Amino acid sequence: DALPILTPFCLTLTSITQEQVDAAPGFREAIDLLRAFMGSTPMLFCSWGEYDKTQLERDAQFHGVELPFDGRHFNIKQAFQTGKRKFSVESGLAKLGLTFEGVQHRGIDDARNIARFLHHVTLPGE
């Protein structure tokens, strides 16, 4: 897996450094680590919108890797929104009386904040 060279825009947006990218596992290895972490426990892939799901599928196809999810996806953004109002993660948290913790657009911080919505939406099968 060739490691990408981050653009100045990406470096500023995420606060991730090129050194961190260079030291990180490639896509195949990261998916193997995720698969090992998940074990045989069934998991529901959740995200804020469809972008992350679509991008993961594209990356998996590009790298010839099967994702460890069974294809089910829960769009938390769609489940949280009411009426025509569109919420960002930050404005959705504010509606709940919460503030974004960490750095926006940094994967781990985004994931942790998005997970905070799970107590406020109805998951499939509930």
Short mmCIF file of N, CA, C and O in Angstrom, two decimals:
data_model
loop_
_atom_site.label_atom_id
_atom_site.label_comp_id
_atom_site.label_asym_id
_atom_site.label_seq_id
_atom_site.Cartn_x
_atom_site.Cartn_y
_atom_site.Cartn_z
N ASP A 1 0.84 -1.18 0.00
CA ASP A 1 0.00 0.00 0.00
C ASP A 1 0.89 1.25 0.00
O ASP A 1 1.67 1.46 0.92
N ALA A 2 0.74 2.06 -1.01
CA ALA A 2 1.48 3.31 -1.07
C ALA A 2 0.83 4.31 -0.11
O ALA A 2 -0.38 4.43 -0.05
N LEU A 3 1.65 4.98 0.66
CA LEU A 3 1.13 5.97 1.60
C LEU A 3 0.94 7.29 0.88
O LEU A 3 1.78 7.72 0.10
N PRO A 4 -0.17 7.96 1.14
CA PRO A 4 -0.44 9.23 0.46
C PRO A 4 0.41 10.36 1.03
O PRO A 4 0.85 10.32 2.17
N ILE A 5 0.63 11.34 0.19
CA ILE A 5 1.25 12.59 0.63
C ILE A 5 0.09 13.54 0.90
O ILE A 5 -0.71 13.83 0.01
N LEU A 6 -0.04 13.98 2.13
CA LEU A 6 -1.16 14.84 2.52
C LEU A 6 -1.01 16.24 1.94
O LEU A 6 0.09 16.79 1.90
N THR A 7 -2.11 16.80 1.53
CA THR A 7 -2.12 18.18 1.04
C THR A 7 -2.13 19.13 2.22
O THR A 7 -2.54 18.76 3.33
N PRO A 8 -1.70 20.37 2.00
CA PRO A 8 -1.79 21.35 3.09
C PRO A 8 -3.22 21.48 3.62
O PRO A 8 -3.43 21.62 4.83
N PHE A 9 -4.24 21.40 2.75
CA PHE A 9 -5.62 21.47 3.18
C PHE A 9 -5.95 20.34 4.16
O PHE A 9 -6.54 20.57 5.22
N CYS A 10 -5.55 19.13 3.82
CA CYS A 10 -5.83 17.96 4.67
C CYS A 10 -5.08 18.07 6.00
O CYS A 10 -5.63 17.74 7.05
N LEU A 11 -3.85 18.52 5.94
CA LEU A 11 -3.06 18.68 7.17
C LEU A 11 -3.74 19.66 8.11
O LEU A 11 -3.84 19.41 9.32
N THR A 12 -4.24 20.76 7.58
CA THR A 12 -4.91 21.77 8.39
C THR A 12 -6.26 21.27 8.89
O THR A 12 -6.61 21.45 10.06
N LEU A 13 -7.02 20.63 8.02
CA LEU A 13 -8.37 20.16 8.37
C LEU A 13 -8.34 19.14 9.50
O LEU A 13 -9.14 19.21 10.43
N THR A 14 -7.41 18.19 9.44
CA THR A 14 -7.41 17.07 10.37
C THR A 14 -6.43 17.21 11.52
O THR A 14 -6.55 16.49 12.50
N SER A 15 -5.44 18.04 11.40
CA SER A 15 -4.32 18.20 12.32
C SER A 15 -3.44 16.96 12.37
O SER A 15 -2.60 16.80 13.25
N ILE A 16 -3.64 16.04 11.44
CA ILE A 16 -2.79 14.86 11.32
C ILE A 16 -1.51 15.27 10.59
O ILE A 16 -1.55 16.07 9.66
N THR A 17 -0.38 14.74 10.99
CA THR A 17 0.88 15.10 10.35
C THR A 17 1.28 14.04 9.33
O THR A 17 0.82 12.89 9.39
N GLN A 18 2.15 14.43 8.43
CA GLN A 18 2.66 13.47 7.44
C GLN A 18 3.42 12.35 8.14
O GLN A 18 3.34 11.19 7.73
N GLU A 19 4.10 12.66 9.23
CA GLU A 19 4.84 11.65 9.97
C GLU A 19 3.88 10.59 10.54
O GLU A 19 4.21 9.40 10.56
N GLN A 20 2.72 11.02 11.01
CA GLN A 20 1.73 10.06 11.53
C GLN A 20 1.24 9.14 10.41
O GLN A 20 1.07 7.94 10.62
N VAL A 21 0.99 9.70 9.25
CA VAL A 21 0.54 8.89 8.11
C VAL A 21 1.63 7.90 7.73
O VAL A 21 1.37 6.72 7.49
N ASP A 22 2.88 8.38 7.67
CA ASP A 22 3.99 7.51 7.28
C ASP A 22 4.19 6.36 8.24
O ASP A 22 4.61 5.27 7.85
N ALA A 23 3.88 6.57 9.52
CA ALA A 23 4.06 5.53 10.54
C ALA A 23 2.84 4.62 10.68
O ALA A 23 2.91 3.59 11.34
N ALA A 24 1.73 4.98 10.06
CA ALA A 24 0.48 4.22 10.21
C ALA A 24 0.47 2.98 9.32
O ALA A 24 1.17 2.92 8.32
N PRO A 25 -0.32 1.97 9.69
CA PRO A 25 -0.44 0.79 8.83
C PRO A 25 -1.14 1.16 7.52
O PRO A 25 -1.92 2.13 7.47
N GLY A 26 -0.87 0.39 6.47
CA GLY A 26 -1.56 0.58 5.21
C GLY A 26 -3.00 0.11 5.32
O GLY A 26 -3.42 -0.46 6.35
N PHE A 27 -3.79 0.31 4.27
CA PHE A 27 -5.21 -0.01 4.31
C PHE A 27 -5.44 -1.48 4.60
O PHE A 27 -6.24 -1.83 5.46
N ARG A 28 -4.73 -2.36 3.89
CA ARG A 28 -4.93 -3.81 4.10
C ARG A 28 -4.64 -4.21 5.55
O ARG A 28 -5.41 -4.93 6.17
N GLU A 29 -3.54 -3.71 6.07
CA GLU A 29 -3.17 -4.04 7.46
C GLU A 29 -4.18 -3.47 8.45
O GLU A 29 -4.56 -4.13 9.42
N ALA A 30 -4.65 -2.26 8.19
CA ALA A 30 -5.64 -1.64 9.07
C ALA A 30 -6.94 -2.45 9.09
O ALA A 30 -7.52 -2.67 10.16
N ILE A 31 -7.36 -2.93 7.94
CA ILE A 31 -8.58 -3.75 7.88
C ILE A 31 -8.35 -5.08 8.60
O ILE A 31 -9.24 -5.57 9.31
N ASP A 32 -7.16 -5.67 8.45
CA ASP A 32 -6.85 -6.90 9.19
C ASP A 32 -6.89 -6.66 10.70
O ASP A 32 -7.39 -7.50 11.45
N LEU A 33 -6.36 -5.53 11.15
CA LEU A 33 -6.39 -5.19 12.57
C LEU A 33 -7.82 -4.99 13.05
O LEU A 33 -8.19 -5.43 14.14
N LEU A 34 -8.64 -4.34 12.23
CA LEU A 34 -10.04 -4.15 12.58
C LEU A 34 -10.77 -5.48 12.67
O LEU A 34 -11.52 -5.73 13.60
N ARG A 35 -10.51 -6.34 11.71
CA ARG A 35 -11.13 -7.67 11.69
C ARG A 35 -10.74 -8.44 12.96
O ARG A 35 -11.58 -9.06 13.61
N ALA A 36 -9.49 -8.38 13.35
CA ALA A 36 -9.02 -9.07 14.56
C ALA A 36 -9.68 -8.46 15.80
O ALA A 36 -10.07 -9.19 16.72
N PHE A 37 -9.81 -7.15 15.84
CA PHE A 37 -10.44 -6.48 16.97
C PHE A 37 -11.91 -6.91 17.09
O PHE A 37 -12.40 -7.16 18.19
N MET A 38 -12.60 -7.00 15.96
CA MET A 38 -14.02 -7.36 15.96
C MET A 38 -14.24 -8.81 16.33
O MET A 38 -15.25 -9.15 16.94
N GLY A 39 -13.31 -9.67 15.97
CA GLY A 39 -13.49 -11.09 16.24
C GLY A 39 -14.74 -11.61 15.57
O GLY A 39 -15.07 -11.22 14.46
N SER A 40 -15.48 -12.45 16.25
CA SER A 40 -16.69 -13.00 15.66
C SER A 40 -17.95 -12.26 16.11
O SER A 40 -19.06 -12.67 15.82
N THR A 41 -17.76 -11.16 16.82
CA THR A 41 -18.89 -10.38 17.30
C THR A 41 -19.53 -9.63 16.14
O THR A 41 -18.85 -8.86 15.46
N PRO A 42 -20.83 -9.82 15.89
CA PRO A 42 -21.47 -9.06 14.82
C PRO A 42 -21.51 -7.58 15.17
O PRO A 42 -21.80 -7.21 16.31
N MET A 43 -21.18 -6.76 14.21
CA MET A 43 -21.15 -5.31 14.43
C MET A 43 -21.98 -4.61 13.37
O MET A 43 -22.06 -5.06 12.24
N LEU A 44 -22.58 -3.51 13.75
CA LEU A 44 -23.32 -2.66 12.84
C LEU A 44 -22.44 -1.46 12.54
O LEU A 44 -22.01 -0.76 13.46
N PHE A 45 -22.15 -1.24 11.27
CA PHE A 45 -21.33 -0.09 10.88
C PHE A 45 -22.21 1.15 10.89
O PHE A 45 -23.24 1.21 10.22
N CYS A 46 -21.83 2.13 11.68
CA CYS A 46 -22.57 3.39 11.80
C CYS A 46 -21.69 4.54 11.36
O CYS A 46 -20.47 4.52 11.59
N SER A 47 -22.30 5.54 10.74
CA SER A 47 -21.56 6.74 10.38
C SER A 47 -22.52 7.92 10.31
O SER A 47 -23.74 7.75 10.34
N TRP A 48 -21.96 9.11 10.22
CA TRP A 48 -22.74 10.33 10.10
C TRP A 48 -22.85 10.61 8.61
O TRP A 48 -21.95 11.14 7.99
N GLY A 49 -23.93 10.17 8.02
CA GLY A 49 -24.12 10.31 6.57
C GLY A 49 -23.63 9.07 5.85
O GLY A 49 -23.32 8.04 6.46
N GLU A 50 -23.57 9.17 4.54
CA GLU A 50 -23.18 8.03 3.69
C GLU A 50 -21.73 8.10 3.23
O GLU A 50 -21.20 7.13 2.71
N TYR A 51 -21.07 9.24 3.40
CA TYR A 51 -19.74 9.43 2.81
C TYR A 51 -18.74 8.37 3.29
O TYR A 51 -18.04 7.77 2.47
N ASP A 52 -18.64 8.15 4.59
CA ASP A 52 -17.63 7.22 5.11
C ASP A 52 -17.88 5.80 4.61
O ASP A 52 -16.93 5.09 4.26
N LYS A 53 -19.14 5.40 4.57
CA LYS A 53 -19.48 4.07 4.06
C LYS A 53 -19.04 3.93 2.61
O LYS A 53 -18.37 2.96 2.24
N THR A 54 -19.38 4.90 1.80
CA THR A 54 -19.03 4.88 0.38
C THR A 54 -17.52 4.88 0.19
O THR A 54 -16.98 4.13 -0.63
N GLN A 55 -16.83 5.71 0.96
CA GLN A 55 -15.37 5.79 0.82
C GLN A 55 -14.70 4.49 1.24
O GLN A 55 -13.77 4.03 0.59
N LEU A 56 -15.16 3.89 2.32
CA LEU A 56 -14.59 2.61 2.76
C LEU A 56 -14.79 1.54 1.68
O LEU A 56 -13.89 0.74 1.41
N GLU A 57 -15.98 1.51 1.10
CA GLU A 57 -16.25 0.53 0.04
C GLU A 57 -15.34 0.76 -1.17
O GLU A 57 -14.81 -0.20 -1.74
N ARG A 58 -15.14 2.01 -1.54
CA ARG A 58 -14.24 2.34 -2.67
C ARG A 58 -12.81 1.90 -2.35
O ARG A 58 -12.12 1.33 -3.19
N ASP A 59 -12.34 2.24 -1.15
CA ASP A 59 -10.98 1.88 -0.76
C ASP A 59 -10.80 0.38 -0.71
O ASP A 59 -9.77 -0.15 -1.15
N ALA A 60 -11.79 -0.34 -0.20
CA ALA A 60 -11.70 -1.80 -0.13
C ALA A 60 -11.63 -2.39 -1.54
O ALA A 60 -10.83 -3.30 -1.79
N GLN A 61 -12.44 -1.87 -2.43
CA GLN A 61 -12.41 -2.36 -3.81
C GLN A 61 -11.05 -2.06 -4.45
O GLN A 61 -10.47 -2.91 -5.11
N PHE A 62 -10.55 -0.85 -4.25
CA PHE A 62 -9.27 -0.46 -4.82
C PHE A 62 -8.14 -1.37 -4.33
O PHE A 62 -7.27 -1.77 -5.10
N HIS A 63 -8.16 -1.71 -3.05
CA HIS A 63 -7.10 -2.53 -2.45
C HIS A 63 -7.38 -4.03 -2.54
O HIS A 63 -6.56 -4.83 -2.08
N GLY A 64 -8.53 -4.40 -3.06
CA GLY A 64 -8.87 -5.81 -3.18
C GLY A 64 -9.07 -6.48 -1.84
O GLY A 64 -8.67 -7.63 -1.64
N VAL A 65 -9.69 -5.77 -0.91
CA VAL A 65 -9.90 -6.25 0.45
C VAL A 65 -11.39 -6.34 0.73
O VAL A 65 -12.16 -5.46 0.33
N GLU A 66 -11.79 -7.38 1.44
CA GLU A 66 -13.18 -7.49 1.87
C GLU A 66 -13.33 -6.83 3.22
O GLU A 66 -12.55 -7.09 4.14
N LEU A 67 -14.32 -5.96 3.35
CA LEU A 67 -14.55 -5.30 4.62
C LEU A 67 -15.13 -6.29 5.63
O LEU A 67 -15.86 -7.20 5.25
N PRO A 68 -14.84 -6.11 6.92
CA PRO A 68 -15.30 -7.06 7.93
C PRO A 68 -16.75 -6.83 8.38
O PRO A 68 -17.19 -7.42 9.35
N PHE A 69 -17.48 -5.98 7.68
CA PHE A 69 -18.88 -5.73 8.01
C PHE A 69 -19.75 -6.57 7.11
O PHE A 69 -19.38 -6.90 5.99
N ASP A 70 -20.95 -6.88 7.56
CA ASP A 70 -21.84 -7.73 6.76
C ASP A 70 -22.68 -6.93 5.77
O ASP A 70 -23.65 -7.44 5.22
N GLY A 71 -22.35 -5.68 5.53
CA GLY A 71 -23.07 -4.87 4.57
C GLY A 71 -24.13 -3.98 5.18
O GLY A 71 -24.63 -3.07 4.54
N ARG A 72 -24.48 -4.25 6.44
CA ARG A 72 -25.47 -3.40 7.09
C ARG A 72 -24.81 -2.07 7.49
O ARG A 72 -23.66 -2.04 7.90
N HIS A 73 -25.56 -1.00 7.34
CA HIS A 73 -25.06 0.33 7.67
C HIS A 73 -26.18 1.13 8.30
O HIS A 73 -27.34 1.07 7.85
N PHE A 74 -25.87 1.88 9.34
CA PHE A 74 -26.84 2.75 10.00
C PHE A 74 -26.36 4.18 9.89
O PHE A 74 -25.28 4.52 10.37
N ASN A 75 -27.15 5.01 9.23
CA ASN A 75 -26.84 6.41 9.03
C ASN A 75 -27.39 7.19 10.22
O ASN A 75 -28.58 7.48 10.29
N ILE A 76 -26.53 7.52 11.17
CA ILE A 76 -26.95 8.20 12.39
C ILE A 76 -27.47 9.60 12.07
O ILE A 76 -28.45 10.05 12.67
N LYS A 77 -26.86 10.27 11.11
CA LYS A 77 -27.30 11.61 10.73
C LYS A 77 -28.77 11.58 10.28
O LYS A 77 -29.58 12.39 10.71
N GLN A 78 -29.09 10.64 9.44
CA GLN A 78 -30.45 10.51 8.93
C GLN A 78 -31.44 10.19 10.07
O GLN A 78 -32.54 10.73 10.12
N ALA A 79 -31.04 9.33 10.98
CA ALA A 79 -31.90 8.95 12.09
C ALA A 79 -32.10 10.10 13.07
O ALA A 79 -33.15 10.22 13.69
N PHE A 80 -31.10 10.96 13.20
CA PHE A 80 -31.17 12.06 14.17
C PHE A 80 -31.96 13.25 13.65
O PHE A 80 -32.62 13.94 14.42
N GLN A 81 -31.90 13.50 12.36
CA GLN A 81 -32.52 14.69 11.80
C GLN A 81 -34.04 14.61 11.83
O GLN A 81 -34.62 13.55 11.67
N THR A 82 -34.63 15.74 12.05
CA THR A 82 -36.08 15.85 12.02
C THR A 82 -36.45 16.97 11.07
O THR A 82 -35.81 18.02 11.06
N GLY A 83 -37.48 16.75 10.28
CA GLY A 83 -37.91 17.77 9.34
C GLY A 83 -36.84 18.08 8.31
O GLY A 83 -36.06 17.21 7.93
N LYS A 84 -36.79 19.33 7.88
CA LYS A 84 -35.86 19.73 6.81
C LYS A 84 -34.52 20.21 7.34
O LYS A 84 -33.60 20.42 6.56
N ARG A 85 -34.40 20.39 8.64
CA ARG A 85 -33.16 20.93 9.21
C ARG A 85 -32.03 19.92 9.06
O ARG A 85 -32.16 18.76 9.41
N LYS A 86 -30.92 20.36 8.51
CA LYS A 86 -29.73 19.53 8.35
C LYS A 86 -28.76 19.85 9.48
O LYS A 86 -28.45 21.00 9.73
N PHE A 87 -28.31 18.81 10.16
CA PHE A 87 -27.38 18.99 11.26
C PHE A 87 -26.00 18.51 10.88
O PHE A 87 -25.85 17.46 10.27
N SER A 88 -24.99 19.26 11.29
CA SER A 88 -23.63 18.77 11.28
C SER A 88 -23.45 18.02 12.60
O SER A 88 -24.31 18.08 13.48
N VAL A 89 -22.35 17.33 12.75
CA VAL A 89 -22.09 16.66 14.03
C VAL A 89 -22.09 17.71 15.15
O VAL A 89 -22.72 17.53 16.19
N GLU A 90 -21.42 18.82 14.90
CA GLU A 90 -21.31 19.86 15.93
C GLU A 90 -22.67 20.46 16.28
O GLU A 90 -23.02 20.59 17.46
N SER A 91 -23.50 20.80 15.27
CA SER A 91 -24.80 21.40 15.57
C SER A 91 -25.76 20.37 16.18
O SER A 91 -26.60 20.71 17.00
N GLY A 92 -25.62 19.10 15.79
CA GLY A 92 -26.43 18.05 16.40
C GLY A 92 -26.09 17.87 17.87
O GLY A 92 -26.98 17.73 18.71
N LEU A 93 -24.81 17.88 18.18
CA LEU A 93 -24.40 17.79 19.59
C LEU A 93 -24.92 18.99 20.37
O LEU A 93 -25.40 18.84 21.50
N ALA A 94 -24.85 20.18 19.77
CA ALA A 94 -25.34 21.38 20.44
C ALA A 94 -26.83 21.26 20.74
O ALA A 94 -27.29 21.66 21.81
N LYS A 95 -27.59 20.66 19.82
CA LYS A 95 -29.02 20.45 20.06
C LYS A 95 -29.23 19.57 21.29
O LYS A 95 -30.22 19.72 22.00
N LEU A 96 -28.29 18.67 21.55
CA LEU A 96 -28.38 17.79 22.71
C LEU A 96 -27.77 18.42 23.97
O LEU A 96 -27.72 17.78 25.02
N GLY A 97 -27.26 19.65 23.83
CA GLY A 97 -26.63 20.31 24.97
C GLY A 97 -25.19 19.87 25.19
O GLY A 97 -24.65 20.04 26.27
N LEU A 98 -24.58 19.30 24.15
CA LEU A 98 -23.21 18.80 24.24
C LEU A 98 -22.31 19.62 23.32
O LEU A 98 -22.77 20.27 22.39
N THR A 99 -21.01 19.56 23.58
CA THR A 99 -20.04 20.21 22.69
C THR A 99 -19.14 19.15 22.08
O THR A 99 -18.93 18.08 22.66
N PHE A 100 -18.63 19.46 20.90
CA PHE A 100 -17.72 18.56 20.21
C PHE A 100 -16.45 18.45 21.04
O PHE A 100 -15.88 19.45 21.46
N GLU A 101 -15.99 17.22 21.25
CA GLU A 101 -14.75 16.99 22.00
C GLU A 101 -13.66 16.57 21.05
O GLU A 101 -13.83 15.64 20.28
N GLY A 102 -12.52 17.26 21.09
CA GLY A 102 -11.40 16.92 20.23
C GLY A 102 -11.31 17.83 19.02
O GLY A 102 -11.76 18.97 19.05
N VAL A 103 -10.76 17.29 17.93
CA VAL A 103 -10.53 18.04 16.70
C VAL A 103 -11.49 17.53 15.62
O VAL A 103 -11.49 16.34 15.31
N GLN A 104 -12.29 18.45 15.09
CA GLN A 104 -13.22 18.05 14.02
C GLN A 104 -12.44 17.54 12.81
O GLN A 104 -11.37 18.03 12.48
N HIS A 105 -13.01 16.55 12.15
CA HIS A 105 -12.46 15.91 10.95
C HIS A 105 -11.24 15.05 11.24
O HIS A 105 -10.56 14.61 10.31
N ARG A 106 -10.96 14.81 12.48
CA ARG A 106 -9.92 13.85 12.86
C ARG A 106 -10.68 12.57 13.19
O ARG A 106 -11.52 12.55 14.08
N GLY A 107 -10.39 11.50 12.47
CA GLY A 107 -11.19 10.28 12.50
C GLY A 107 -11.60 9.79 13.88
O GLY A 107 -12.77 9.55 14.14
N ILE A 108 -10.65 9.65 14.79
CA ILE A 108 -10.98 9.09 16.10
C ILE A 108 -11.89 10.04 16.89
O ILE A 108 -12.82 9.61 17.56
N ASP A 109 -11.65 11.35 16.77
CA ASP A 109 -12.48 12.31 17.47
C ASP A 109 -13.88 12.35 16.87
O ASP A 109 -14.88 12.40 17.60
N ASP A 110 -13.97 12.32 15.55
CA ASP A 110 -15.28 12.27 14.90
C ASP A 110 -16.04 11.02 15.33
O ASP A 110 -17.23 11.10 15.67
N ALA A 111 -15.38 9.88 15.34
CA ALA A 111 -16.05 8.62 15.71
C ALA A 111 -16.56 8.67 17.15
O ALA A 111 -17.69 8.26 17.43
N ARG A 112 -15.76 9.18 18.05
CA ARG A 112 -16.18 9.25 19.46
C ARG A 112 -17.38 10.19 19.63
O ARG A 112 -18.29 9.90 20.40
N ASN A 113 -17.36 11.30 18.92
CA ASN A 113 -18.47 12.24 19.03
C ASN A 113 -19.73 11.70 18.37
O ASN A 113 -20.83 11.86 18.90
N ILE A 114 -19.60 11.05 17.24
CA ILE A 114 -20.76 10.46 16.57
C ILE A 114 -21.38 9.38 17.45
O ILE A 114 -22.60 9.25 17.52
N ALA A 115 -20.55 8.63 18.14
CA ALA A 115 -21.06 7.58 19.03
C ALA A 115 -21.92 8.16 20.15
O ALA A 115 -22.82 7.48 20.66
N ARG A 116 -21.71 9.40 20.49
CA ARG A 116 -22.50 10.03 21.55
C ARG A 116 -23.97 10.20 21.15
O ARG A 116 -24.82 10.41 22.00
N PHE A 117 -24.28 10.11 19.86
CA PHE A 117 -25.66 10.22 19.39
C PHE A 117 -26.44 8.92 19.58
O PHE A 117 -27.66 8.92 19.52
N LEU A 118 -25.74 7.81 19.79
CA LEU A 118 -26.41 6.52 19.82
C LEU A 118 -27.47 6.41 20.92
O LEU A 118 -28.42 5.65 20.78
N HIS A 119 -27.33 7.18 21.97
CA HIS A 119 -28.33 7.17 23.04
C HIS A 119 -29.59 7.96 22.65
O HIS A 119 -30.57 7.93 23.37
N HIS A 120 -29.53 8.66 21.52
CA HIS A 120 -30.61 9.56 21.13
C HIS A 120 -31.29 9.18 19.81
O HIS A 120 -32.08 9.95 19.28
N VAL A 121 -30.97 8.02 19.28
CA VAL A 121 -31.60 7.53 18.05
C VAL A 121 -32.07 6.10 18.28
O VAL A 121 -31.63 5.42 19.21
N THR A 122 -32.96 5.65 17.43
CA THR A 122 -33.44 4.28 17.51
C THR A 122 -32.66 3.44 16.51
O THR A 122 -32.70 3.69 15.30
N LEU A 123 -31.95 2.46 17.01
CA LEU A 123 -31.15 1.58 16.16
C LEU A 123 -32.05 0.54 15.51
O LEU A 123 -33.10 0.19 16.08
N PRO A 124 -31.65 0.02 14.37
CA PRO A 124 -32.44 -1.04 13.74
C PRO A 124 -32.60 -2.23 14.68
O PRO A 124 -31.67 -2.60 15.39
N GLY A 125 -33.79 -2.77 14.74
CA GLY A 125 -34.04 -3.93 15.59
C GLY A 125 -34.44 -3.59 17.01
O GLY A 125 -34.69 -4.47 17.82
N GLU A 126 -34.47 -2.30 17.35
CA GLU A 126 -34.87 -1.91 18.72
C GLU A 126 -36.36 -1.75 18.79
O GLU A 126 -37.02 -1.33 17.91
#
